[in-house]
Amino acid sequence: MTDGRITTAKLGDHGPEVGVQGLGCMGMSFAYGPVDADASRATLERALELGVTFYDTADAYGAGENERFLSPFFKAHRDEVVIATKFALSIPPDDPTRRVIRNDPPYIRQAVEASLKRLDVDVIDLYYMHRRDVNVPIEESVGTMADLVREGKVKHLGLSEVTADELRAAHAVHPIAAVQSEWSLFSRDIEPKVVPAARDLGVALVPYSPLGRGFLTGSFAKAEDLTPDDFRRQQPRFTGDNATANATLLELIRSVAKAHDASLGQIALAWVQQQATIRDLPVIPIPGTRKPSRVEENTAATRIVLTDEQLDLLDGIAAQVAGNRYADMAFTSAGRE
């Protein structure tokens, strides 16, 4: 480990071997204000040098632009990287600001062909259902996804923001390699049901926003600190009195960070990484960043081990968080459990 490279883990019983931390790429094209393509490209390269082999995107990120942006990097390192992308958030041609959830088989086939073309690859390593359309039986959707595996267009299947029962129903149709859901010191609603189901089925957990969309790093304290086009301005926990209350919760994290000579973000990530041992299942978080220095900071967090006392200290934070993680929780697993 002298070269700073992270260790690896299997992405569940049915998935590939990947670095124990992945990279969320959404912000390189979309959602978090102004982008810097050169810095993002440097970030991708630095991540790979540090052993990050699992890269996460989706067709909805920038209406396909994120997949197109990542394509040259993937092409240059195809044998070294595991590509994860997603379908389900359809963008109506007459209103590019809207997202319509679609899980129907014809749409899935249309979406995978479009992603393969934008990514310029022959096969997608991990293909997620991004969000669940409750009007389409999950067995029907996963059946179509399984056909894509048999046809050689997809290697492994994943689901995002599904309930424990939905995961079990899907897994009965075809092995699911990974479930992606928000999981952090601020967001722990998957722990009572989804996490045990994943463990029982041999499915990996892929926490997105393990840094609380940056709030847990202390990089911003309220929505007004963000640029007008930053979508975090729409999230309840970053606005008004919620943001003020939540900022005070960082003091507990700060006390633990001081003991490890670490940053706030590193402690938040170390907590998520350590859930793999605590919960006895693979946990591969995908913090997003556009800066090489942040990738170095994030991957270093995989080598921090929190004590039982520190874990106990951090354990109560989530229960005190003010505001939901989305304005409409109906599209999350917690909204349907």
Tab-separated table of C-alpha atoms in Angstrom:
chain	number	residue	atom	x	y	z
A	1	MET	CA	0.000	0.000	0.000
A	2	THR	CA	3.032	2.275	-0.093
A	3	ASP	CA	1.964	3.627	-3.460
A	4	GLY	CA	-1.350	4.800	-2.000
A	5	ARG	CA	-3.452	2.390	-4.045
A	6	ILE	CA	-6.651	1.174	-2.458
A	7	THR	CA	-7.468	-2.480	-1.896
A	8	THR	CA	-10.121	-4.386	-3.845
A	9	ALA	CA	-13.363	-6.188	-3.054
A	10	LYS	CA	-15.852	-8.264	-4.987
A	11	LEU	CA	-19.011	-6.448	-6.012
A	12	GLY	CA	-21.242	-8.999	-4.315
A	13	ASP	CA	-21.383	-12.723	-5.008
A	14	HIS	CA	-22.208	-12.147	-8.657
A	15	GLY	CA	-20.166	-9.061	-9.561
A	16	PRO	CA	-16.608	-8.194	-10.612
A	17	GLU	CA	-13.596	-7.329	-8.456
A	18	VAL	CA	-13.307	-3.549	-8.022
A	19	GLY	CA	-11.486	-1.027	-5.894
A	20	VAL	CA	-13.090	-0.671	-2.443
A	21	GLN	CA	-14.047	2.870	-3.397
A	22	GLY	CA	-15.501	3.948	-6.724
A	23	LEU	CA	-15.958	7.338	-8.363
A	24	GLY	CA	-19.280	9.069	-8.954
A	25	CYS	CA	-18.975	10.984	-12.210
A	26	MET	CA	-22.290	12.862	-12.393
A	27	GLY	CA	-20.864	16.207	-11.325
A	28	MET	CA	-18.365	16.217	-14.166
A	29	SER	CA	-21.198	17.132	-16.538
A	30	PHE	CA	-24.258	17.975	-14.505
A	31	ALA	CA	-25.990	19.149	-11.314
A	32	TYR	CA	-23.227	20.778	-9.241
A	33	GLY	CA	-22.659	24.090	-10.968
A	34	PRO	CA	-19.895	25.034	-13.452
A	35	VAL	CA	-17.827	22.164	-14.845
A	36	ASP	CA	-14.136	21.974	-15.746
A	37	ALA	CA	-13.488	19.279	-18.348
A	38	ASP	CA	-9.700	19.358	-18.015
A	39	ALA	CA	-9.817	19.014	-14.222
A	40	SER	CA	-12.353	16.198	-14.537
A	41	ARG	CA	-10.162	14.303	-17.001
A	42	ALA	CA	-7.209	14.674	-14.642
A	43	THR	CA	-9.409	13.402	-11.817
A	44	LEU	CA	-10.339	10.277	-13.767
A	45	GLU	CA	-6.683	9.492	-14.485
A	46	ARG	CA	-5.579	10.111	-10.903
A	47	ALA	CA	-8.370	7.921	-9.575
A	48	LEU	CA	-7.235	5.029	-11.739
A	49	GLU	CA	-3.635	5.482	-10.564
A	50	LEU	CA	-4.903	5.132	-6.985
A	51	GLY	CA	-6.742	1.889	-7.709
A	52	VAL	CA	-10.225	3.280	-8.323
A	53	THR	CA	-11.582	0.986	-11.033
A	54	PHE	CA	-15.355	1.417	-10.600
A	55	TYR	CA	-16.855	4.425	-12.424
A	56	ASP	CA	-20.494	5.441	-12.086
A	57	THR	CA	-22.598	7.361	-14.604
A	58	ALA	CA	-26.176	7.346	-15.963
A	59	ASP	CA	-27.982	8.237	-19.165
A	60	ALA	CA	-29.882	10.988	-17.320
A	61	TYR	CA	-26.753	12.869	-16.242
A	62	GLY	CA	-26.713	15.839	-18.567
A	63	ALA	CA	-29.096	14.044	-20.969
A	64	GLY	CA	-26.364	11.620	-22.008
A	65	GLU	CA	-23.543	14.134	-21.906
A	66	ASN	CA	-21.825	12.455	-18.963
A	67	GLU	CA	-21.612	9.139	-20.810
A	68	ARG	CA	-20.175	10.914	-23.870
A	69	PHE	CA	-17.640	12.771	-21.726
A	70	LEU	CA	-16.418	9.572	-20.070
A	71	SER	CA	-16.197	7.581	-23.293
A	72	PRO	CA	-12.598	8.515	-24.294
A	73	PHE	CA	-11.303	7.670	-20.803
A	74	PHE	CA	-13.104	4.340	-20.807
A	75	LYS	CA	-11.852	3.541	-24.283
A	76	ALA	CA	-8.251	4.263	-23.298
A	77	HIS	CA	-8.490	2.039	-20.196
A	78	ARG	CA	-11.188	-0.464	-21.130
A	79	ASP	CA	-9.450	-3.487	-19.583
A	80	GLU	CA	-8.806	-1.645	-16.312
A	81	VAL	CA	-12.198	-0.134	-15.544
A	82	VAL	CA	-15.652	-1.355	-14.555
A	83	ILE	CA	-18.342	0.820	-16.139
A	84	ALA	CA	-21.672	1.300	-14.378
A	85	THR	CA	-24.500	3.202	-16.008
A	86	LYS	CA	-28.259	3.394	-15.531
A	87	PHE	CA	-31.621	3.697	-17.246
A	88	ALA	CA	-35.124	4.719	-16.095
A	89	LEU	CA	-35.165	8.539	-16.003
A	90	SER	CA	-36.597	9.421	-19.389
A	91	ILE	CA	-36.348	13.047	-20.528
A	92	PRO	CA	-39.413	14.267	-22.463
A	93	PRO	CA	-38.359	16.001	-25.725
A	94	ASP	CA	-40.696	18.920	-25.037
A	95	ASP	CA	-39.402	19.548	-21.494
A	96	PRO	CA	-35.719	18.793	-20.844
A	97	THR	CA	-36.088	19.797	-17.179
A	98	ARG	CA	-38.453	16.892	-16.412
A	99	ARG	CA	-37.688	13.254	-15.657
A	100	VAL	CA	-40.254	10.507	-16.230
A	101	ILE	CA	-39.573	7.100	-14.670
A	102	ARG	CA	-39.833	4.263	-17.194
A	103	ASN	CA	-39.130	0.588	-16.538
A	104	ASP	CA	-41.061	-0.903	-19.454
A	105	PRO	CA	-39.184	-3.426	-21.638
A	106	PRO	CA	-39.269	-1.403	-24.908
A	107	TYR	CA	-37.777	1.592	-23.115
A	108	ILE	CA	-35.076	-0.523	-21.444
A	109	ARG	CA	-33.978	-1.825	-24.859
A	110	GLN	CA	-33.994	1.673	-26.319
A	111	ALA	CA	-31.989	3.007	-23.367
A	112	VAL	CA	-29.274	0.338	-23.406
A	113	GLU	CA	-28.626	0.813	-27.121
A	114	ALA	CA	-28.313	4.567	-26.637
A	115	SER	CA	-25.911	4.137	-23.703
A	116	LEU	CA	-23.748	1.635	-25.584
A	117	LYS	CA	-23.488	4.125	-28.442
A	118	ARG	CA	-22.643	7.122	-26.239
A	119	LEU	CA	-20.100	5.144	-24.216
A	120	ASP	CA	-18.711	3.600	-27.411
A	121	VAL	CA	-18.376	0.172	-25.807
A	122	ASP	CA	-19.572	-3.308	-26.781
A	123	VAL	CA	-20.811	-4.220	-23.322
A	124	ILE	CA	-21.779	-2.410	-20.102
A	125	ASP	CA	-20.219	-3.976	-17.008
A	126	LEU	CA	-23.018	-3.077	-14.556
A	127	TYR	CA	-26.423	-1.878	-15.709
A	128	TYR	CA	-28.705	-0.354	-13.086
A	129	MET	CA	-32.393	0.379	-12.974
A	130	HIS	CA	-32.015	3.984	-11.769
A	131	ARG	CA	-35.477	4.366	-10.221
A	132	ARG	CA	-38.478	2.092	-9.794
A	133	ASP	CA	-41.709	2.519	-11.728
A	134	VAL	CA	-44.234	0.800	-9.460
A	135	ASN	CA	-46.668	0.477	-12.364
A	136	VAL	CA	-44.419	-2.072	-14.091
A	137	PRO	CA	-43.850	-5.431	-12.349
A	138	ILE	CA	-40.225	-5.586	-11.328
A	139	GLU	CA	-40.055	-9.177	-12.579
A	140	GLU	CA	-40.903	-7.897	-16.061
A	141	SER	CA	-38.247	-5.192	-16.003
A	142	VAL	CA	-35.522	-7.440	-14.605
A	143	GLY	CA	-36.519	-10.152	-17.067
A	144	THR	CA	-35.699	-7.761	-19.900
A	145	MET	CA	-32.446	-6.754	-18.185
A	146	ALA	CA	-31.571	-10.464	-17.892
A	147	ASP	CA	-32.147	-10.821	-21.630
A	148	LEU	CA	-29.531	-8.100	-22.161
A	149	VAL	CA	-27.050	-10.204	-20.185
A	150	ARG	CA	-27.804	-13.254	-22.313
A	151	GLU	CA	-27.393	-11.153	-25.456
A	152	GLY	CA	-23.946	-9.941	-24.326
A	153	LYS	CA	-24.872	-6.270	-24.036
A	154	VAL	CA	-24.610	-6.193	-20.247
A	155	LYS	CA	-22.467	-8.244	-17.841
A	156	HIS	CA	-24.098	-7.638	-14.447
A	157	LEU	CA	-27.340	-6.167	-13.142
A	158	GLY	CA	-27.944	-3.541	-10.472
A	159	LEU	CA	-30.862	-1.700	-8.894
A	160	SER	CA	-31.047	1.747	-7.331
A	161	GLU	CA	-33.340	2.907	-4.520
A	162	VAL	CA	-35.333	-0.326	-4.256
A	163	THR	CA	-37.019	-1.770	-1.191
A	164	ALA	CA	-35.971	-5.046	0.394
A	165	ASP	CA	-38.997	-6.826	-1.100
A	166	GLU	CA	-38.281	-5.383	-4.558
A	167	LEU	CA	-34.681	-6.559	-4.296
A	168	ARG	CA	-35.763	-10.082	-3.372
A	169	ALA	CA	-38.286	-10.223	-6.212
A	170	ALA	CA	-35.692	-9.006	-8.713
A	171	HIS	CA	-33.002	-11.372	-7.463
A	172	ALA	CA	-35.371	-14.308	-7.944
A	173	VAL	CA	-35.483	-13.486	-11.671
A	174	HIS	CA	-31.741	-12.884	-12.175
A	175	PRO	CA	-28.803	-12.430	-9.761
A	176	ILE	CA	-28.379	-8.802	-8.743
A	177	ALA	CA	-24.766	-7.720	-8.218
A	178	ALA	CA	-25.321	-4.379	-6.497
A	179	VAL	CA	-27.907	-2.073	-4.982
A	180	GLN	CA	-27.167	1.627	-5.102
A	181	SER	CA	-28.808	3.877	-2.509
A	182	GLU	CA	-27.926	6.968	-0.553
A	183	TRP	CA	-26.051	5.973	2.611
A	184	SER	CA	-24.045	8.265	4.847
A	185	LEU	CA	-23.804	9.629	8.368
A	186	PHE	CA	-26.812	11.791	7.403
A	187	SER	CA	-28.850	9.145	5.506
A	188	ARG	CA	-29.380	5.717	7.052
A	189	ASP	CA	-32.902	4.736	6.038
A	190	ILE	CA	-31.728	1.618	4.147
A	191	GLU	CA	-30.264	-0.028	7.242
A	192	PRO	CA	-33.354	-1.702	8.793
A	193	LYS	CA	-34.481	-3.657	5.702
A	194	VAL	CA	-32.444	-3.146	2.518
A	195	VAL	CA	-29.021	-3.810	4.014
A	196	PRO	CA	-30.027	-7.133	5.658
A	197	ALA	CA	-31.724	-8.250	2.444
A	198	ALA	CA	-28.609	-7.443	0.423
A	199	ARG	CA	-26.438	-9.340	2.891
A	200	ASP	CA	-28.711	-12.385	2.773
A	201	LEU	CA	-28.684	-12.411	-1.041
A	202	GLY	CA	-24.968	-11.752	-1.513
A	203	VAL	CA	-25.584	-8.330	-3.064
A	204	ALA	CA	-23.134	-5.439	-2.684
A	205	LEU	CA	-24.216	-2.023	-1.418
A	206	VAL	CA	-23.025	0.962	-3.452
A	207	PRO	CA	-23.634	4.097	-1.365
A	208	TYR	CA	-24.087	7.239	-3.430
A	209	SER	CA	-23.641	10.659	-1.824
A	210	PRO	CA	-21.575	9.169	1.041
A	211	LEU	CA	-20.408	12.725	1.735
A	212	GLY	CA	-23.952	14.053	2.031
A	213	ARG	CA	-23.607	15.790	-1.354
A	214	GLY	CA	-20.620	17.677	0.020
A	215	PHE	CA	-22.299	18.951	3.184
A	216	LEU	CA	-20.374	16.490	5.355
A	217	THR	CA	-17.082	17.938	4.097
A	218	GLY	CA	-17.988	21.414	5.352
A	219	SER	CA	-17.556	22.807	1.834
A	220	PHE	CA	-20.886	24.629	2.076
A	221	ALA	CA	-23.209	25.420	4.947
A	222	LYS	CA	-26.463	26.379	3.225
A	223	ALA	CA	-28.089	26.376	-0.203
A	224	GLU	CA	-27.349	30.055	-0.701
A	225	ASP	CA	-23.617	29.240	-0.744
A	226	LEU	CA	-24.149	27.331	-4.002
A	227	THR	CA	-24.388	28.601	-7.559
A	228	PRO	CA	-27.928	29.229	-8.884
A	229	ASP	CA	-27.797	26.163	-11.167
A	230	ASP	CA	-26.764	23.749	-8.386
A	231	PHE	CA	-29.547	21.225	-7.813
A	232	ARG	CA	-28.725	20.938	-4.091
A	233	ARG	CA	-30.620	24.207	-3.688
A	234	GLN	CA	-33.791	22.113	-4.076
A	235	GLN	CA	-32.990	19.656	-1.294
A	236	PRO	CA	-34.769	20.333	2.003
A	237	ARG	CA	-31.898	19.597	4.360
A	238	PHE	CA	-29.718	22.313	2.845
A	239	THR	CA	-32.218	25.171	3.130
A	240	GLY	CA	-33.335	27.557	5.857
A	241	ASP	CA	-33.495	26.374	9.448
A	242	ASN	CA	-32.718	22.797	8.339
A	243	ALA	CA	-29.297	23.823	7.067
A	244	THR	CA	-28.550	25.780	10.235
A	245	ALA	CA	-29.464	22.828	12.432
A	246	ASN	CA	-27.559	20.330	10.310
A	247	ALA	CA	-24.381	22.409	10.284
A	248	THR	CA	-24.145	22.022	14.054
A	249	LEU	CA	-23.976	18.233	13.628
A	250	LEU	CA	-20.598	18.543	11.927
A	251	GLU	CA	-18.977	19.314	15.281
A	252	LEU	CA	-19.143	15.651	16.319
A	253	ILE	CA	-17.463	14.628	13.071
A	254	ARG	CA	-14.888	17.365	13.545
A	255	SER	CA	-13.902	15.977	16.943
A	256	VAL	CA	-13.273	12.531	15.448
A	257	ALA	CA	-11.400	14.045	12.500
A	258	LYS	CA	-9.050	15.840	14.875
A	259	ALA	CA	-8.169	12.562	16.585
A	260	HIS	CA	-7.156	11.051	13.226
A	261	ASP	CA	-5.556	14.205	11.804
A	262	ALA	CA	-8.094	13.806	9.013
A	263	SER	CA	-10.646	15.941	7.193
A	264	LEU	CA	-14.381	15.907	7.882
A	265	GLY	CA	-14.955	14.171	4.568
A	266	GLN	CA	-12.431	11.455	5.341
A	267	ILE	CA	-14.215	10.567	8.577
A	268	ALA	CA	-17.582	10.504	6.803
A	269	LEU	CA	-16.138	8.185	4.159
A	270	ALA	CA	-14.309	6.020	6.685
A	271	TRP	CA	-17.625	5.487	8.483
A	272	VAL	CA	-19.280	4.299	5.263
A	273	GLN	CA	-16.323	2.085	4.287
A	274	GLN	CA	-16.332	0.484	7.748
A	275	GLN	CA	-19.962	-0.577	7.324
A	276	ALA	CA	-18.625	-3.448	5.197
A	277	THR	CA	-17.131	-5.000	8.334
A	278	ILE	CA	-19.926	-3.944	10.663
A	279	ARG	CA	-22.732	-5.202	8.392
A	280	ASP	CA	-20.839	-8.136	6.851
A	281	LEU	CA	-21.387	-7.322	3.180
A	282	PRO	CA	-19.428	-5.573	0.401
A	283	VAL	CA	-19.814	-1.783	0.600
A	284	ILE	CA	-18.323	0.204	-2.291
A	285	PRO	CA	-19.089	3.926	-1.903
A	286	ILE	CA	-18.890	6.211	-4.928
A	287	PRO	CA	-18.014	9.721	-3.716
A	288	GLY	CA	-18.130	12.226	-6.550
A	289	THR	CA	-15.500	14.832	-7.240
A	290	ARG	CA	-13.947	16.820	-10.081
A	291	LYS	CA	-10.564	17.432	-8.451
A	292	PRO	CA	-7.530	15.089	-8.337
A	293	SER	CA	-6.670	16.331	-4.846
A	294	ARG	CA	-10.088	15.263	-3.594
A	295	VAL	CA	-9.647	11.770	-5.045
A	296	GLU	CA	-6.387	11.506	-3.123
A	297	GLU	CA	-8.150	12.636	0.043
A	298	ASN	CA	-11.102	10.306	-0.488
A	299	THR	CA	-9.084	7.186	-1.216
A	300	ALA	CA	-6.877	7.841	1.808
A	301	ALA	CA	-10.037	7.502	3.912
A	302	THR	CA	-10.083	3.763	3.115
A	303	ARG	CA	-7.110	3.406	5.465
A	304	ILE	CA	-8.758	5.084	8.465
A	305	VAL	CA	-10.195	2.720	11.081
A	306	LEU	CA	-12.630	4.268	13.532
A	307	THR	CA	-12.687	2.951	17.083
A	308	ASP	CA	-15.832	1.522	18.665
A	309	GLU	CA	-16.045	4.636	20.820
A	310	GLN	CA	-15.853	6.882	17.763
A	311	LEU	CA	-18.463	4.817	15.932
A	312	ASP	CA	-20.780	5.167	18.934
A	313	LEU	CA	-20.223	8.921	18.948
A	314	LEU	CA	-21.142	9.219	15.274
A	315	ASP	CA	-24.036	6.789	15.464
A	316	GLY	CA	-26.664	9.276	16.630
A	317	ILE	CA	-26.081	11.941	14.002
A	318	ALA	CA	-28.596	10.713	11.399
A	319	ALA	CA	-31.505	10.774	13.857
A	320	GLN	CA	-30.915	14.495	14.409
A	321	VAL	CA	-30.778	15.523	10.736
A	322	ALA	CA	-33.430	18.069	9.790
A	323	GLY	CA	-35.175	17.701	6.433
A	324	ASN	CA	-35.554	14.866	3.950
A	325	ARG	CA	-32.870	14.012	1.421
A	326	TYR	CA	-35.305	14.758	-1.431
A	327	ALA	CA	-38.328	17.039	-1.607
A	328	ASP	CA	-40.321	14.043	-2.879
A	329	MET	CA	-39.335	10.825	-1.130
A	330	ALA	CA	-41.786	8.722	-3.178
A	331	PHE	CA	-38.994	7.891	-5.604
A	332	THR	CA	-36.718	6.449	-2.900
A	333	SER	CA	-36.775	3.052	-1.238
A	334	ALA	CA	-37.599	4.722	2.099
A	335	GLY	CA	-40.688	6.258	0.541
A	336	ARG	CA	-42.040	2.769	-0.273
A	337	GLU	CA	-40.844	0.604	2.635
